Coordinates of C-alpha atoms and ligand atoms in Angstrom, one line a residue:
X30 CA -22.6 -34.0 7.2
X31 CA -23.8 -37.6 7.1
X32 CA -22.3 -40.8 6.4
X33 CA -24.9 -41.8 4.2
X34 CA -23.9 -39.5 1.5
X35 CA -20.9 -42.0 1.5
X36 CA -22.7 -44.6 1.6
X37 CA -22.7 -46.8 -1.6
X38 CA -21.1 -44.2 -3.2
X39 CA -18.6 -45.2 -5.7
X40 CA -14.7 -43.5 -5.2
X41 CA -12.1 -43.5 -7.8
X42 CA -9.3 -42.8 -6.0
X43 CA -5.7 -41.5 -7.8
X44 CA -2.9 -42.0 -6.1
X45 CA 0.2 -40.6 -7.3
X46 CA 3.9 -41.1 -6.3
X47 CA 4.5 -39.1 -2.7
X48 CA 5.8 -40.5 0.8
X49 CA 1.9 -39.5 1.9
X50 CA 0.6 -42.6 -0.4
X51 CA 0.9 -44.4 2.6
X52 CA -2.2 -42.6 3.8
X53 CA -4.2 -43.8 1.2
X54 CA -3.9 -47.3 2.8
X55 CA -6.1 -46.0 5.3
X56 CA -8.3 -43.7 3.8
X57 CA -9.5 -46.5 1.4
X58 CA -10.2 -48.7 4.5
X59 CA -12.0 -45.8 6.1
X60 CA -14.1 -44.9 3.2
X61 CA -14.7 -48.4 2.6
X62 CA -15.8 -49.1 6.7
X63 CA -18.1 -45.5 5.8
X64 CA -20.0 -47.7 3.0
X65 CA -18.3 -46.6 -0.4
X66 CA -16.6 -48.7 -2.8
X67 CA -13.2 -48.2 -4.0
X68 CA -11.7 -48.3 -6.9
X69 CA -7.3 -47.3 -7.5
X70 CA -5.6 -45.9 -10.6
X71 CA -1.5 -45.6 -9.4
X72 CA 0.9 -43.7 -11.3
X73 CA 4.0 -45.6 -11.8
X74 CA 5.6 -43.3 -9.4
X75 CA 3.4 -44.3 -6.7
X76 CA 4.0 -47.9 -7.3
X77 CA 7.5 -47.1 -5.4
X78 CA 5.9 -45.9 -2.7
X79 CA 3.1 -48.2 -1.9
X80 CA 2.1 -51.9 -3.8
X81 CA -0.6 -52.4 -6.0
X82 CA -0.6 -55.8 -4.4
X83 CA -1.9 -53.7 -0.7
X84 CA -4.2 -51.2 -2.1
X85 CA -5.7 -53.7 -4.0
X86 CA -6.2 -56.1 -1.0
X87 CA -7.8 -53.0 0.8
X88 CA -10.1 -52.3 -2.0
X89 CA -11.4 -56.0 -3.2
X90 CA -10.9 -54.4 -6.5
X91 CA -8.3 -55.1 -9.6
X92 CA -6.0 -51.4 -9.0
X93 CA -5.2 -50.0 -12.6
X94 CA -1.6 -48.6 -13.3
X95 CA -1.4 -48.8 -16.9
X96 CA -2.9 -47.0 -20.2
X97 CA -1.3 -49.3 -22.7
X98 CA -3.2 -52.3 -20.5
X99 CA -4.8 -54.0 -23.5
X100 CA -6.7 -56.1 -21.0
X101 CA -7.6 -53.5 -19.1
X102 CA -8.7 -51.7 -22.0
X103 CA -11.1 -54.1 -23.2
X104 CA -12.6 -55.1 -19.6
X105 CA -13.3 -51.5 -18.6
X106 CA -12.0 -48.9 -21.0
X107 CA -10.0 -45.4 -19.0
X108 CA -13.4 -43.2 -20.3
X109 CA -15.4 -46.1 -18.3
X110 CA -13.3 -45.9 -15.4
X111 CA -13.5 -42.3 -15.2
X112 CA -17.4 -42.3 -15.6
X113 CA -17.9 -45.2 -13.4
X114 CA -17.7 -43.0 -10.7
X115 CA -19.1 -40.9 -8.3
X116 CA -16.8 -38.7 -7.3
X117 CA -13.0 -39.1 -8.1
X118 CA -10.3 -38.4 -5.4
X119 CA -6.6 -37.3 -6.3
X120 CA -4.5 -38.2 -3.3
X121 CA -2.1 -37.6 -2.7
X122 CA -1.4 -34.8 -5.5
X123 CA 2.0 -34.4 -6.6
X124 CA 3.2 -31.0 -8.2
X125 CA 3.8 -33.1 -10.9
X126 CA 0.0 -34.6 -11.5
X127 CA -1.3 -31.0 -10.5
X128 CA 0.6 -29.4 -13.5
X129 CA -0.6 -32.1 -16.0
X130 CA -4.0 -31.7 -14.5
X131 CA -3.9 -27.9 -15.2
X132 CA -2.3 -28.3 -18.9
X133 CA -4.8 -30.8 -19.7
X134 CA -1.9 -33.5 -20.5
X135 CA -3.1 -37.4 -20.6
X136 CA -0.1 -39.2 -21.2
X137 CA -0.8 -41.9 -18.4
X138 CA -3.7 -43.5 -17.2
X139 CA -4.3 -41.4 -14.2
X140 CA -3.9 -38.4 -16.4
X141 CA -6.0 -39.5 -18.9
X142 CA -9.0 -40.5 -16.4
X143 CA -8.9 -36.9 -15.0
X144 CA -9.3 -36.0 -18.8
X145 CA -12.0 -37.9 -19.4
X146 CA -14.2 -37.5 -16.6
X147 CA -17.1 -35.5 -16.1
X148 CA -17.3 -36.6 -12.4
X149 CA -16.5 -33.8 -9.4
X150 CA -12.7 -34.4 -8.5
X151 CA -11.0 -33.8 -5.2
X152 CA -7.6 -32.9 -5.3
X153 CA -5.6 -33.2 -1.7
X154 CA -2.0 -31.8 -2.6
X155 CA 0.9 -33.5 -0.9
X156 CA 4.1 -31.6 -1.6
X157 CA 7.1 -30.0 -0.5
X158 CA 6.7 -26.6 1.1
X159 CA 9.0 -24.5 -1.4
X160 CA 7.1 -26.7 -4.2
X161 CA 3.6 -26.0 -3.1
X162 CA 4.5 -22.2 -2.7
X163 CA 6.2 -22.0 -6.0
X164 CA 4.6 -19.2 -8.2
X165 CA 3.9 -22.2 -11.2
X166 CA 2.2 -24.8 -8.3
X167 CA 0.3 -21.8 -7.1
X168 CA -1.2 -20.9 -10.6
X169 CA -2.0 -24.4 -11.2
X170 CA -4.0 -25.0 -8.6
X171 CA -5.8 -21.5 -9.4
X172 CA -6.4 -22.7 -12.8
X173 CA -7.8 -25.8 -11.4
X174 CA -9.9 -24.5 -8.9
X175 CA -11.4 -21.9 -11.6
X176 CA -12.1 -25.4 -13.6
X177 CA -14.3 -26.0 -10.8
X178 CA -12.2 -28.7 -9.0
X179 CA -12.3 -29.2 -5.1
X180 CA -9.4 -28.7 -2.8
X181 CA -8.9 -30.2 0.7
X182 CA -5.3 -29.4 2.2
X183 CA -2.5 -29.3 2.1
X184 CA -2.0 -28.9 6.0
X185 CA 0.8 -26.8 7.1
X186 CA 3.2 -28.4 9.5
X187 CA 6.6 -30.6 9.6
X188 CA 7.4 -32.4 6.4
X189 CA 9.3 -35.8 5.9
X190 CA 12.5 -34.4 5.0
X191 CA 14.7 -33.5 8.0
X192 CA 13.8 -29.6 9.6
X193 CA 11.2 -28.7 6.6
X194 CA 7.9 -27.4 8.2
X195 CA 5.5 -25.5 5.8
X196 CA 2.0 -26.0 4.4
X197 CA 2.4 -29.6 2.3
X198 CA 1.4 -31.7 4.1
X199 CA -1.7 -34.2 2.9
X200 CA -4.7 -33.5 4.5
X201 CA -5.7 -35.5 7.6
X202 CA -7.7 -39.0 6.6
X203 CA -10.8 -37.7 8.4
X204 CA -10.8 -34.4 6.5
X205 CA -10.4 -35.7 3.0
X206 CA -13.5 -37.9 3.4
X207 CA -15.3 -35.1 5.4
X208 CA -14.2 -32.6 2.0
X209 CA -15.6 -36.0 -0.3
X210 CA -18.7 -36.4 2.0
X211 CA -19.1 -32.6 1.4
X212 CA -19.2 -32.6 -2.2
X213 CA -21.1 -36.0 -2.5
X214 CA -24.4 -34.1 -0.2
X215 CA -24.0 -31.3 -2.3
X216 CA -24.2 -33.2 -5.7
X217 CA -27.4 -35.0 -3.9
X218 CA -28.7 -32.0 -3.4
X219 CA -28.0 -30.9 -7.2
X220 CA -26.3 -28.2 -6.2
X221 CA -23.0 -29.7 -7.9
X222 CA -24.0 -30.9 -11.3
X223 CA -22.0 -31.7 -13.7
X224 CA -18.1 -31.0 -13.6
X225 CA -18.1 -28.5 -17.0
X226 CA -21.2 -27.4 -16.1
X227 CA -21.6 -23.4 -16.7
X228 CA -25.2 -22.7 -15.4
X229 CA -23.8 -18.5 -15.7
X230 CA -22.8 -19.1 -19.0
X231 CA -23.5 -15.8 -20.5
X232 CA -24.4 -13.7 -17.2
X233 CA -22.4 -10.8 -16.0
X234 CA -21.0 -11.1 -12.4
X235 CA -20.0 -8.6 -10.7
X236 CA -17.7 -8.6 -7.3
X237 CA -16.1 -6.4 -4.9
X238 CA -13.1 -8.0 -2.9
X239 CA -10.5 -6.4 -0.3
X240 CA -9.8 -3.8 2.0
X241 CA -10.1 0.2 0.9
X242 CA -7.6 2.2 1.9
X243 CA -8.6 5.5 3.0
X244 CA -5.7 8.2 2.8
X245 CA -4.8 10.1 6.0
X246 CA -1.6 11.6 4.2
X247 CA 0.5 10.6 1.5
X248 CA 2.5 7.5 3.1
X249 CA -0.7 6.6 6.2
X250 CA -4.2 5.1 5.9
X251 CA -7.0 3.5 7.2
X252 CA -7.2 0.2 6.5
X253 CA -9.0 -3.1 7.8
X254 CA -7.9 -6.7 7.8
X255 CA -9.5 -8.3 4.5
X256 CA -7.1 -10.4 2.4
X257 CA -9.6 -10.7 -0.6
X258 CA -9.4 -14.1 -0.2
X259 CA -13.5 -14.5 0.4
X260 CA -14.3 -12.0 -2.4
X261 CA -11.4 -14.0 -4.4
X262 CA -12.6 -17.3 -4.4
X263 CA -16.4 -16.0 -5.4
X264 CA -14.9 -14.2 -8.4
X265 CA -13.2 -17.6 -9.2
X266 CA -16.2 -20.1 -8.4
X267 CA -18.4 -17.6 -10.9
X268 CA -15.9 -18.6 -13.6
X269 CA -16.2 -21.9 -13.2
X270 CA -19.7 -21.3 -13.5
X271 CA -19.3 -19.9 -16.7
X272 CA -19.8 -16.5 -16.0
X273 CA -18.2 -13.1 -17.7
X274 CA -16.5 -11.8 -14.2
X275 CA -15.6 -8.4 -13.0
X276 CA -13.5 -8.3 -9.8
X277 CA -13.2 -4.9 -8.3
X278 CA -10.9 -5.4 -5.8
X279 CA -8.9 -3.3 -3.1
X280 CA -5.5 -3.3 -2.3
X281 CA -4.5 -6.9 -1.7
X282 CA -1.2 -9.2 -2.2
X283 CA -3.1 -12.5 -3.4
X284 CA -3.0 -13.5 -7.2
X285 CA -5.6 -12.6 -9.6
X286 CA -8.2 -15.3 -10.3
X287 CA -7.6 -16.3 -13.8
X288 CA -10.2 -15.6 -16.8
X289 CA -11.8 -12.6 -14.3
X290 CA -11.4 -8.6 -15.6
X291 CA -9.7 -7.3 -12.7
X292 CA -10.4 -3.4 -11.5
X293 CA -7.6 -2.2 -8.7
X294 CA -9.0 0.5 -6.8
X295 CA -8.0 1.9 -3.6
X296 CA -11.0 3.9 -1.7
X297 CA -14.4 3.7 -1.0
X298 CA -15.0 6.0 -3.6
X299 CA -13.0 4.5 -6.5
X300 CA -15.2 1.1 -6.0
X301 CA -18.2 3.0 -5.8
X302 CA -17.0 4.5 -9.6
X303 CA -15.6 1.4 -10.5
X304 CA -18.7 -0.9 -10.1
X305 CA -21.1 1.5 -11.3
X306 CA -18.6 1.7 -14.5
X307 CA -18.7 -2.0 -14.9
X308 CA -22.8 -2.1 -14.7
X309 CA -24.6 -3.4 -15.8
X310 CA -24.8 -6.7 -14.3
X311 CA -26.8 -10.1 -13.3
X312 CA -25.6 -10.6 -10.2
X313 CA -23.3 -8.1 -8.1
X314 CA -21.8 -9.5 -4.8
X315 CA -20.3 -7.4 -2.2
X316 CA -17.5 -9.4 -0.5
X317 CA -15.4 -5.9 -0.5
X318 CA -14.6 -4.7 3.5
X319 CA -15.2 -1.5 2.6
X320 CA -14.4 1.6 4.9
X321 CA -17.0 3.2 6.3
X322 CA -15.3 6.3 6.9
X323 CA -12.7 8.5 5.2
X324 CA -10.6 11.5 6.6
X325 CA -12.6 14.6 6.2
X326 CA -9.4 16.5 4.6
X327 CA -6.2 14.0 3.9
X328 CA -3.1 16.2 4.1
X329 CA -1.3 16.9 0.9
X330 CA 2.4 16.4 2.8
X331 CA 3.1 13.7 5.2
X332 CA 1.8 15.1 8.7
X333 CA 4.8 16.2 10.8
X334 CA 5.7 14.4 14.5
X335 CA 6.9 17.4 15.4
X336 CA 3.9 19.5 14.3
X337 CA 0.6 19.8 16.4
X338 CA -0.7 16.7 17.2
X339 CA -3.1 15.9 14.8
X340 CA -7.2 15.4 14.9
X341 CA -8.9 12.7 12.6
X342 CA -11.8 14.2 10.8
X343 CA -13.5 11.8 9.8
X344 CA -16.7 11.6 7.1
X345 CA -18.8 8.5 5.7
X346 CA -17.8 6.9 2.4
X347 CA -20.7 6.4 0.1
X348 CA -22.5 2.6 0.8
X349 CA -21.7 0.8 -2.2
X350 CA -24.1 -2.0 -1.5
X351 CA -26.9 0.2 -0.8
X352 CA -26.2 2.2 -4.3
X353 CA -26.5 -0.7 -5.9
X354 CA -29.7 -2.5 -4.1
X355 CA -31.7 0.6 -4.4
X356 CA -31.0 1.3 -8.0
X357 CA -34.6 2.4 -10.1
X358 CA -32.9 1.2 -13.1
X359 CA -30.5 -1.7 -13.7
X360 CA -30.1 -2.8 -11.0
X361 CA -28.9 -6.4 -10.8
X362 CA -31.3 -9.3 -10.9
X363 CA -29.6 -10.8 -7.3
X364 CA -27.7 -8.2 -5.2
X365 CA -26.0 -10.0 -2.5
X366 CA -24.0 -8.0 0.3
X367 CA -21.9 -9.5 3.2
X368 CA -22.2 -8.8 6.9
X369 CA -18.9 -8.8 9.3
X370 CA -20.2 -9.3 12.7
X371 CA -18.5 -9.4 15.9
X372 CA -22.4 -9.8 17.9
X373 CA -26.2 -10.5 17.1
X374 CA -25.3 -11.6 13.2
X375 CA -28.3 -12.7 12.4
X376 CA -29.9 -9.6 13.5
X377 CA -27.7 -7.3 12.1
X378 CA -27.4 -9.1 8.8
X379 CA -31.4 -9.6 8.4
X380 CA -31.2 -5.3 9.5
X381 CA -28.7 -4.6 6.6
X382 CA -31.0 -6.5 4.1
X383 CA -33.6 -4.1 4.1
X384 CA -31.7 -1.2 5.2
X385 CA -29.0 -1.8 2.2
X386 CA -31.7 -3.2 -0.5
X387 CA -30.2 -6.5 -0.9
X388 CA -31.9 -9.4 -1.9
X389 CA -29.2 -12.1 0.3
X390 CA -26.6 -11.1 3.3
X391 CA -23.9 -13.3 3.9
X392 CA -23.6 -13.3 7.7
X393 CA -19.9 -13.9 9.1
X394 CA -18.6 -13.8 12.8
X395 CA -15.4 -11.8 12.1
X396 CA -14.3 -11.5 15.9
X397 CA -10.5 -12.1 15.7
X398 CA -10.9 -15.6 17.4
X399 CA -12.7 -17.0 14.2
X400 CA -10.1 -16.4 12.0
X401 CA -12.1 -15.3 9.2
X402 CA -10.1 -12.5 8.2
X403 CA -7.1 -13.5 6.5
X404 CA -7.5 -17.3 7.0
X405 CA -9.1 -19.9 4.6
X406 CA -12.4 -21.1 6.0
X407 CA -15.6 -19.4 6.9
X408 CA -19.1 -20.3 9.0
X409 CA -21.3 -18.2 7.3
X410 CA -25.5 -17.8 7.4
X411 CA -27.4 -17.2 4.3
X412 CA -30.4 -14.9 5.3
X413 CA -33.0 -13.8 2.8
X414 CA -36.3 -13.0 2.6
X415 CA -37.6 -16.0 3.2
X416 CA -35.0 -16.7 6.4
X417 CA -32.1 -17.7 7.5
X418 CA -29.4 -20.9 6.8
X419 CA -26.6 -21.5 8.6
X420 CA -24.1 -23.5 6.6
X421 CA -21.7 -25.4 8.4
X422 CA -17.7 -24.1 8.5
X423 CA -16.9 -24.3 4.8
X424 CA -13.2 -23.4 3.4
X425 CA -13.5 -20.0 1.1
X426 CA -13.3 -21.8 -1.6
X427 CA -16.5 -23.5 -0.9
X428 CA -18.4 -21.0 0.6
X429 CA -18.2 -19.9 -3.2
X430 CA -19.2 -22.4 -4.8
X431 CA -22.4 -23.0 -2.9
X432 CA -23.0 -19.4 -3.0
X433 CA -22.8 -18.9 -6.9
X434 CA -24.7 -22.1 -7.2
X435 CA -27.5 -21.2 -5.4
X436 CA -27.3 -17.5 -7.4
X437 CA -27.2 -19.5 -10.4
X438 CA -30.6 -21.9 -9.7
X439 CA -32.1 -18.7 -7.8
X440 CA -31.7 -17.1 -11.4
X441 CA -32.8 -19.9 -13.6
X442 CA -35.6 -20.6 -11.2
X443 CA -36.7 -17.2 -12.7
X444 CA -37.6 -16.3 -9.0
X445 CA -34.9 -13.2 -9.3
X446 CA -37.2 -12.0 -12.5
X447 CA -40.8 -12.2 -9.8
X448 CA -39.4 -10.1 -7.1
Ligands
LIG526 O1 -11.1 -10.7 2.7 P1 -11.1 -11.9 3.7 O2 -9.8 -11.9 4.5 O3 -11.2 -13.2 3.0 O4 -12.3 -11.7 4.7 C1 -13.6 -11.9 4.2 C2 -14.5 -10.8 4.8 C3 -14.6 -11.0 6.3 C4 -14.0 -9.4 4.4 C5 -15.9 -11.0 4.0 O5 -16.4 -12.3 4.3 C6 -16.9 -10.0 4.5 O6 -17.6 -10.2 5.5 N1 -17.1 -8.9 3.8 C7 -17.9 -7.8 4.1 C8 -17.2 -6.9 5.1 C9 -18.0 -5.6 5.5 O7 -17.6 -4.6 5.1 O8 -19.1 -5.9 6.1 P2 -20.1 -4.8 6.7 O9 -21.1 -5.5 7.5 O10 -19.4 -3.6 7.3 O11 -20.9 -4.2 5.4 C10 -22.1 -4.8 4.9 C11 -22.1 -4.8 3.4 O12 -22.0 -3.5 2.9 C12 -20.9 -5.6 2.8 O13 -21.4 -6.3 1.6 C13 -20.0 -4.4 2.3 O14 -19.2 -4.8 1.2 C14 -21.0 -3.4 2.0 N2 -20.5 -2.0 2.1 C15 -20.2 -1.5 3.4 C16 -19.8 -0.2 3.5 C17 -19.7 0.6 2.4 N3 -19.3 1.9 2.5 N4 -20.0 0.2 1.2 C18 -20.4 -1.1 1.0 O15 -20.7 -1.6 -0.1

């Protein structure tokens, strides 16, 4: 990613009241060294943490802290502020500021700006551990992130309070402005447009997320080592996109994105039934780790130790993907399947494009010392007809979002309509 997307841009940067305002200190004066300007809001709260009089020696700039500011109201109205920008930064993020975010609440100025503004917003959460794991925090942040706001952090590590260690802790200075430089590309690239933008608006998407589990007996199964979070986050970026969602999804212990129809299956074959049930559909996407194999005959009882030791007979579970990408009739305008490589992706994801009718394969490197299963990020390459893109090591969340932003200009492009 390159500075220059930085570069003159102009940062609105919240800063609410946690002992990581600190940090803002220096990530102003490193996004200011990087080329962008910098403009503060401060919650009162964060006034005890850090001066005005400091952040707005770091930023040459006057640093708001009040709504009822009748001067600052006339000089440069909150809706200005909010619009001047290219891209606003919330950091650090209290519990408190993400809850008002999520409930739309404007009863201060930072509030109010993050009302108002039509601008892509970062939010890099700074909290206690128990907070930031707290069933209301956690589906906050999910209805923010299905509002099509970015995330960077929180870290995971010790906290400021004596023996607390847990994920909380801001994001490094290097990775919010490597999150903001991130977005910034992408909006040059027009791939983000507009925050409430909903280019799906009134498409169908369809998604499979998860592992199957494939009965062996009535208490054992086969299973693999997919969280849902990739398929997850796709179901939730297609919302934000507008889009009426269908999540079929295997057994997993993650939250349901909110505003998706969710469909809980547990084999192979149920998702099989279960997508072609919820067809038809604009775009399907096939994030689901499906097995490819089932036991021939599961047993009815739980097998016996003491019994004969048993043999695994096992038999192939219908291709979902390849159901779907070879369909005569209504078949979705993009099918796109996954590939989970441990060798040769490209190869094997360029093979499973034609062999499985899709139209894209998302490529991942899945061997165990990439983390991808189960963890947050994900280095995947986009191959298509036309080639292959690698995109550089994206969280999940992002790997989304660029995904159903290309679907959505590959669809308005017409181009899915040509081939
Ligand atoms: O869930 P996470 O922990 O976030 O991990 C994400 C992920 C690694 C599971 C995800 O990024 C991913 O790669 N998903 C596809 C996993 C997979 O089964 O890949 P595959 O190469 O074996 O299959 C190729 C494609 O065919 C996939 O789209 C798969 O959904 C589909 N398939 C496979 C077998 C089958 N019987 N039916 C299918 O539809």
């Amino acid at each position: 990613m390159r500075a220059s997307h930085v570069k003159q841009k102009r940062i609105l940067l919240i800063i609410s009241g946690g002992i990581a305002a600190y940090k803002c200190l220096d990530l102003i004066r490193r996004m200011r060294e990087a080329g962008a300007s910098v403009r503060a809001v401060m919650t009162k709260a964060a006034t005890e943490f850090i001066t005005p009089l400091s952040v707005g020696a770091l930023t040459s700039e006057r640093v708001f802290t009040s709504l009822f500011d009748l001067n600052d109201e006339q000089e440069i109205g909150h809706i200005r502020l909010s619009r001047e920008a290219d891209l606003l930064i919330v950091a650090p993020a209290t519990a408190d500021l993400i809850a008002k975010m999520a409930s739309g609440h404007a009863d201060d100025l930072a509030s109010t700006v993050l009302l108002a503004t039509d601008k892509p917003v970062l939010v890099a959460p700074a909290m206690n551990p128990r907070m930031w794991m707290h069933p209301a925090t956690q589906r906050n942040v999910a209805q923010l992130r299905a509002d099509g706001l970015h995330f960077v952090g929180p870290n995971t590590g010790e906290m400021a309070e004596r023996d607390e260690a847990g994920p909380g802790r801001l994001a490094e200075v290097p990775e919010i402005i490597a999150a903001a430089t991130s977005i910034l590309a992408e909006r040059a690239r027009g791939a983000i447009a507009h925050l409430h933008a909903r280019p799906l608006q009134g498409r169908h998407v369809l998604v499979t997320s998860g592992p199957t589990h494939e009965p062996i007996d009535p208490v054992r199964y086969i299973a693999n080592r997919s969280s849902g979070k990739q398929g997850h986050a796709i179901a939730r970026a297609a919302v934000a996109l507008g889009a009426r969602v269908t999540l079929v999804s295997g057994p997993v212990s993650i939250t349901d994105p909110p505003g998706v129809d969710v469909v809980r299956v547990e084999t192979a074959k149920e998702m099989l039934a279960a997508v072609e049930k919820n067809l038809p559909a604009d775009i399907a996407i096939f994030a689901a780790a499906v097995a490819d194999w089932r036991s021939a005959s599961a047993a009815q009882q739980k097998l016996k130790k003491s019994g004969d030791k048993p043999s695994l007979d096992l038999i192939e579970n219908p291709d979902i993907l390849a159901t779907v990408g070879k369909l005569r009739t209504g078949r979705p305008r993009l099918v796109i399947g996954f590939a989970a490589e441990t060798s040769s992706v490209a190869s094997e994801a360029a093979r499973k494009l034609k062999s499985k009718g899709a139209d894209w394969i998302v490529a991942n490197d899945v061997s165990p010392d990439r983390g991808v299963f189960g963890g947050d990020g994900n280095t995947v390459h986009l191959v298509t007809a036309q080639g292959t893109e690698d995109w550089p090591t994206l969280s999940k969340d992002e790997v989304a979002r660029r995904l159903l932003q290309r679907a959505a200009e590959h669809l308005s492009s017409g181009a899915a309509a040509a081939e």
